[in-house]
Structures are given as structure tokens and as C-alpha cells.
PDB file of C-alpha atoms in Angstrom:
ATOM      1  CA  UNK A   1      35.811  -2.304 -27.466  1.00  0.00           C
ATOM      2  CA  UNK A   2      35.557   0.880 -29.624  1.00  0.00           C
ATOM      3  CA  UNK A   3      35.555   4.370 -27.683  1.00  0.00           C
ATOM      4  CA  UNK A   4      32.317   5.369 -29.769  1.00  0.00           C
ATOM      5  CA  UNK A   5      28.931   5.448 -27.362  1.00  0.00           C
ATOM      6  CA  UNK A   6      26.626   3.506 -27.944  1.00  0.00           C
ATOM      7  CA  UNK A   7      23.224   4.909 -29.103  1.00  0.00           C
ATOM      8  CA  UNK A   8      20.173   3.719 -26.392  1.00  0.00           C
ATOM      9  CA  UNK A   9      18.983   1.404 -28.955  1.00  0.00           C
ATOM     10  CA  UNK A  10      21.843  -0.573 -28.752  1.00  0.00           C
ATOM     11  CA  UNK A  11      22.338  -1.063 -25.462  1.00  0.00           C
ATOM     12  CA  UNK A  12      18.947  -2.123 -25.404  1.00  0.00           C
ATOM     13  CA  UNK A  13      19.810  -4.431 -27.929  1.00  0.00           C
ATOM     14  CA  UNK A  14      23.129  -5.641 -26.308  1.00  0.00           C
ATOM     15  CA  UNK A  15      21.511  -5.476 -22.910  1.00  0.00           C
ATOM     16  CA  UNK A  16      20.713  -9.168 -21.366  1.00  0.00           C
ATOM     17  CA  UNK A  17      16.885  -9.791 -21.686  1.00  0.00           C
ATOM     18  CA  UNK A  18      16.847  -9.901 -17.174  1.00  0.00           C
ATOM     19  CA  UNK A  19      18.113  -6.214 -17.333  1.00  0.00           C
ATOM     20  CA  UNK A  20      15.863  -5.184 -19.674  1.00  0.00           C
ATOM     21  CA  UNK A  21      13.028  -6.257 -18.243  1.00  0.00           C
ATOM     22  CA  UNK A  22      13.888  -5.113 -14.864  1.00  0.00           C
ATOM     23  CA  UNK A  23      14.323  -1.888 -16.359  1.00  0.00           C
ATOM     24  CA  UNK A  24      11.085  -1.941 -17.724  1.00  0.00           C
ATOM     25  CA  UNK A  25       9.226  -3.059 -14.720  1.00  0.00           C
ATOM     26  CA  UNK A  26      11.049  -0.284 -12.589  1.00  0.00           C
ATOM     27  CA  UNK A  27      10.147   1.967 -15.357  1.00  0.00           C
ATOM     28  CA  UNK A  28       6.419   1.094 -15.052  1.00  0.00           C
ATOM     29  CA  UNK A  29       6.204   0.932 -11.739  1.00  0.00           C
ATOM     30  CA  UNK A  30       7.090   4.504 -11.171  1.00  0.00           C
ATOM     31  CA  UNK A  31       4.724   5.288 -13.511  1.00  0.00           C
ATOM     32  CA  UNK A  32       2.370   3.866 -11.658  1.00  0.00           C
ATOM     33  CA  UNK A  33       3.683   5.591  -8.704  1.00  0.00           C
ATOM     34  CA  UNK A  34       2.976   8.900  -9.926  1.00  0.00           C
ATOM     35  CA  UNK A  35      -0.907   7.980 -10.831  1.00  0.00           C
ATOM     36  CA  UNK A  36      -1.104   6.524  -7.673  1.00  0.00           C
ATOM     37  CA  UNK A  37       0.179   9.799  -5.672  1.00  0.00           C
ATOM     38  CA  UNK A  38      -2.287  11.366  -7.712  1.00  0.00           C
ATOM     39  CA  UNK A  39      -5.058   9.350  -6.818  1.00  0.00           C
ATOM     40  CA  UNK A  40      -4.194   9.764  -3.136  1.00  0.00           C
ATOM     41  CA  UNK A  41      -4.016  13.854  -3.600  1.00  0.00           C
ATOM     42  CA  UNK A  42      -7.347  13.209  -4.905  1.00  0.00           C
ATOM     43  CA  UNK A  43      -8.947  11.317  -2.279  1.00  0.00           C
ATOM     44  CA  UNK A  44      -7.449  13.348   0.381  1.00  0.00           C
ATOM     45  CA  UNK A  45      -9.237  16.195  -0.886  1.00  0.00           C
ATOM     46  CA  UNK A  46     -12.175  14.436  -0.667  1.00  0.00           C
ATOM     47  CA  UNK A  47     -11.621  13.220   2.879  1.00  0.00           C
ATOM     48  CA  UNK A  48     -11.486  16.603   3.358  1.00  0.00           C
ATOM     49  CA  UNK A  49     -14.370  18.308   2.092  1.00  0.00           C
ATOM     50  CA  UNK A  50     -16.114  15.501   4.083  1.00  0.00           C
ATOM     51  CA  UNK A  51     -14.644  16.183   7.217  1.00  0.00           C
ATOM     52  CA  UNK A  52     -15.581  20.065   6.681  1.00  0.00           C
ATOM     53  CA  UNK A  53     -18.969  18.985   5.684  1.00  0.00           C
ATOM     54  CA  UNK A  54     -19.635  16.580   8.830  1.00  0.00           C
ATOM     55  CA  UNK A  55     -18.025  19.846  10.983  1.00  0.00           C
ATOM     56  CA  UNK A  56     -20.867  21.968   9.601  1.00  0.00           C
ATOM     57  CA  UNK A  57     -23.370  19.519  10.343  1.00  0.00           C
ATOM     58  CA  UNK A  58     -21.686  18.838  13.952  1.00  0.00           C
ATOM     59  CA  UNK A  59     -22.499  22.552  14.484  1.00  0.00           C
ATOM     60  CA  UNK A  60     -25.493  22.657  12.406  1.00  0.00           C
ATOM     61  CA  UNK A  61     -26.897  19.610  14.890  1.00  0.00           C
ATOM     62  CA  UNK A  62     -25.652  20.889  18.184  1.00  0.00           C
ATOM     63  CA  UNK A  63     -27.867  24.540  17.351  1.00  0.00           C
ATOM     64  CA  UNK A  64     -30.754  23.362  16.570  1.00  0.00           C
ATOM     65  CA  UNK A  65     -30.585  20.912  19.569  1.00  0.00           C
ATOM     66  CA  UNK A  66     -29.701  23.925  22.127  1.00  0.00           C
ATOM     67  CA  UNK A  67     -32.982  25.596  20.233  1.00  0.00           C
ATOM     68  CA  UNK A  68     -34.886  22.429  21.291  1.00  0.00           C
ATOM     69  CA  UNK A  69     -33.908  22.922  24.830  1.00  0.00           C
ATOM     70  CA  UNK A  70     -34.284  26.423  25.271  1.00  0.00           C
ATOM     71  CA  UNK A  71     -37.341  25.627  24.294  1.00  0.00           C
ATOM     72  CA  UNK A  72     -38.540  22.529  26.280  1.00  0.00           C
ATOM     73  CA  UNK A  73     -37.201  24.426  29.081  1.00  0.00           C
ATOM     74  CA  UNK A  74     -39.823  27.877  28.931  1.00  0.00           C
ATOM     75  CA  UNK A  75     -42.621  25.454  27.698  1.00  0.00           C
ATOM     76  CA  UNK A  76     -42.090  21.779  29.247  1.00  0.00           C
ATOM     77  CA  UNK A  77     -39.432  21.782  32.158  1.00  0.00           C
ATOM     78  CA  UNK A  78     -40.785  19.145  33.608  1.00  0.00           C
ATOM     79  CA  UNK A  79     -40.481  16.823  30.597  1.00  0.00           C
ATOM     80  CA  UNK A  80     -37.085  17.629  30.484  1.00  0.00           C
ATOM     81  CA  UNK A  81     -34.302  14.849  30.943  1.00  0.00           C
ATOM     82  CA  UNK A  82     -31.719  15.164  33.254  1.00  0.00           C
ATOM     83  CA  UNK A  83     -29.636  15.117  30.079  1.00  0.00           C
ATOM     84  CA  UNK A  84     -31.407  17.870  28.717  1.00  0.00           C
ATOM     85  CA  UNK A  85     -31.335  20.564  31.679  1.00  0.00           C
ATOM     86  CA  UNK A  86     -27.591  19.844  31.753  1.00  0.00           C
ATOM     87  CA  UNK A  87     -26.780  20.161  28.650  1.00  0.00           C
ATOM     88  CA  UNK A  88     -29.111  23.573  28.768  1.00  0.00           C
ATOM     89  CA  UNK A  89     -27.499  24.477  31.553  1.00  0.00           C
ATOM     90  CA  UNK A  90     -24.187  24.056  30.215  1.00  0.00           C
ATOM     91  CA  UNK A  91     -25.036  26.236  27.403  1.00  0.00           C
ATOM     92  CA  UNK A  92     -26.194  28.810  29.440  1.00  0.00           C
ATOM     93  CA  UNK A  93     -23.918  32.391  28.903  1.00  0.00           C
ATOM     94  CA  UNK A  94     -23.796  35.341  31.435  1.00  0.00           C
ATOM     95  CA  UNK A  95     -24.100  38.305  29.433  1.00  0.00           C
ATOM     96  CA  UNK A  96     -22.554  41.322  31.726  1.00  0.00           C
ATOM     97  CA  UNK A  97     -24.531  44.017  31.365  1.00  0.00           C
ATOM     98  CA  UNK A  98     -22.900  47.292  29.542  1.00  0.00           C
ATOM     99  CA  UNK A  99     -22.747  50.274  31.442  1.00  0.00           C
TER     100      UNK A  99
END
């Protein structure tokens, strides 16, 4: 053997054909690793701009249904569900007065 390195085409060409393609799969694979990490980043960011969206309407929904209450309850008590006066009741602050 001579003490001269070998360039990296010629241990590819010396190389048994298993290695090399092993080599090449690995190679590819973490290629595809790194697209697929990306890809993930990507749909987590999604996921959460969803999640913040579907918060908003959470809060969005839960207003306008105390405003439907309130309401029901100074015009219609009596049509009121037992559901509904709780959940108006529930929703129901004590302001102290300032003095």
C-alpha cells in the first residue's frame, strides 16, 4: 500500500458497490430528513395559527352568547333555560362601588 491518500474519487471507485450504496442511501436519507423537519416547522406553524384562530373564536362565541343572555334575561326570563340563567348567572360580576 502506498502512504499517498487517496483522492474521494477513488475510494469511491475502490469502494465495494454494498458500501457505496449504503453511503448513498444514508446520504439521501438525511437529506430527506432535513426537508422533512422543515415540513414539520411548517405545519406546526400552521397548527398554530389555527389554534390562535379557534381561541379567538372560543372568545368571540362565548361574548356574543353572554350578550344573548343578558338579553333574554331583561326581555324573556321566562323563556330562559335552566342552562341559560346559569350560565347568566355565572357570568354575573359584582362591581364594588368606588368611594
Amino acid at each position: 500500500m502506498s502512504d499517498t491518500p487517496k483522492s474521494d474519487e477513488a475510494k469511491w471507485e475502490t469502494a465495494p458497490a454494498a458500501i457505496v450504496v449504503s453511503i448513498y442511501f444514508a446520504q439521501t436519507l438525511e437529506r430527506e430528513n432535513v426537508v422533512l423537519r422543515d415540513e414539520l416547522k411548517d405545519c406546526s406553524a400552521v397548527v398554530d395559527r389555527q389554534q390562535e384562530m379557534l381561541d379567538r373564536n372560543a372568545e368571540q362565541l362565548a361574548s356574543k352568547q353572554a350578550t344573548i343572555d343578558m338579553l333574554m334575561f331583561e326581555h324573556c326570563p321566562i323563556e330562559m333555560s335552566l342552562e341559560q340563567i346559569a350560565r347568566w348567572k355565572k357570568h354575573q360580576v359584582v362591581k364594588k362601588e368606588e368611594k
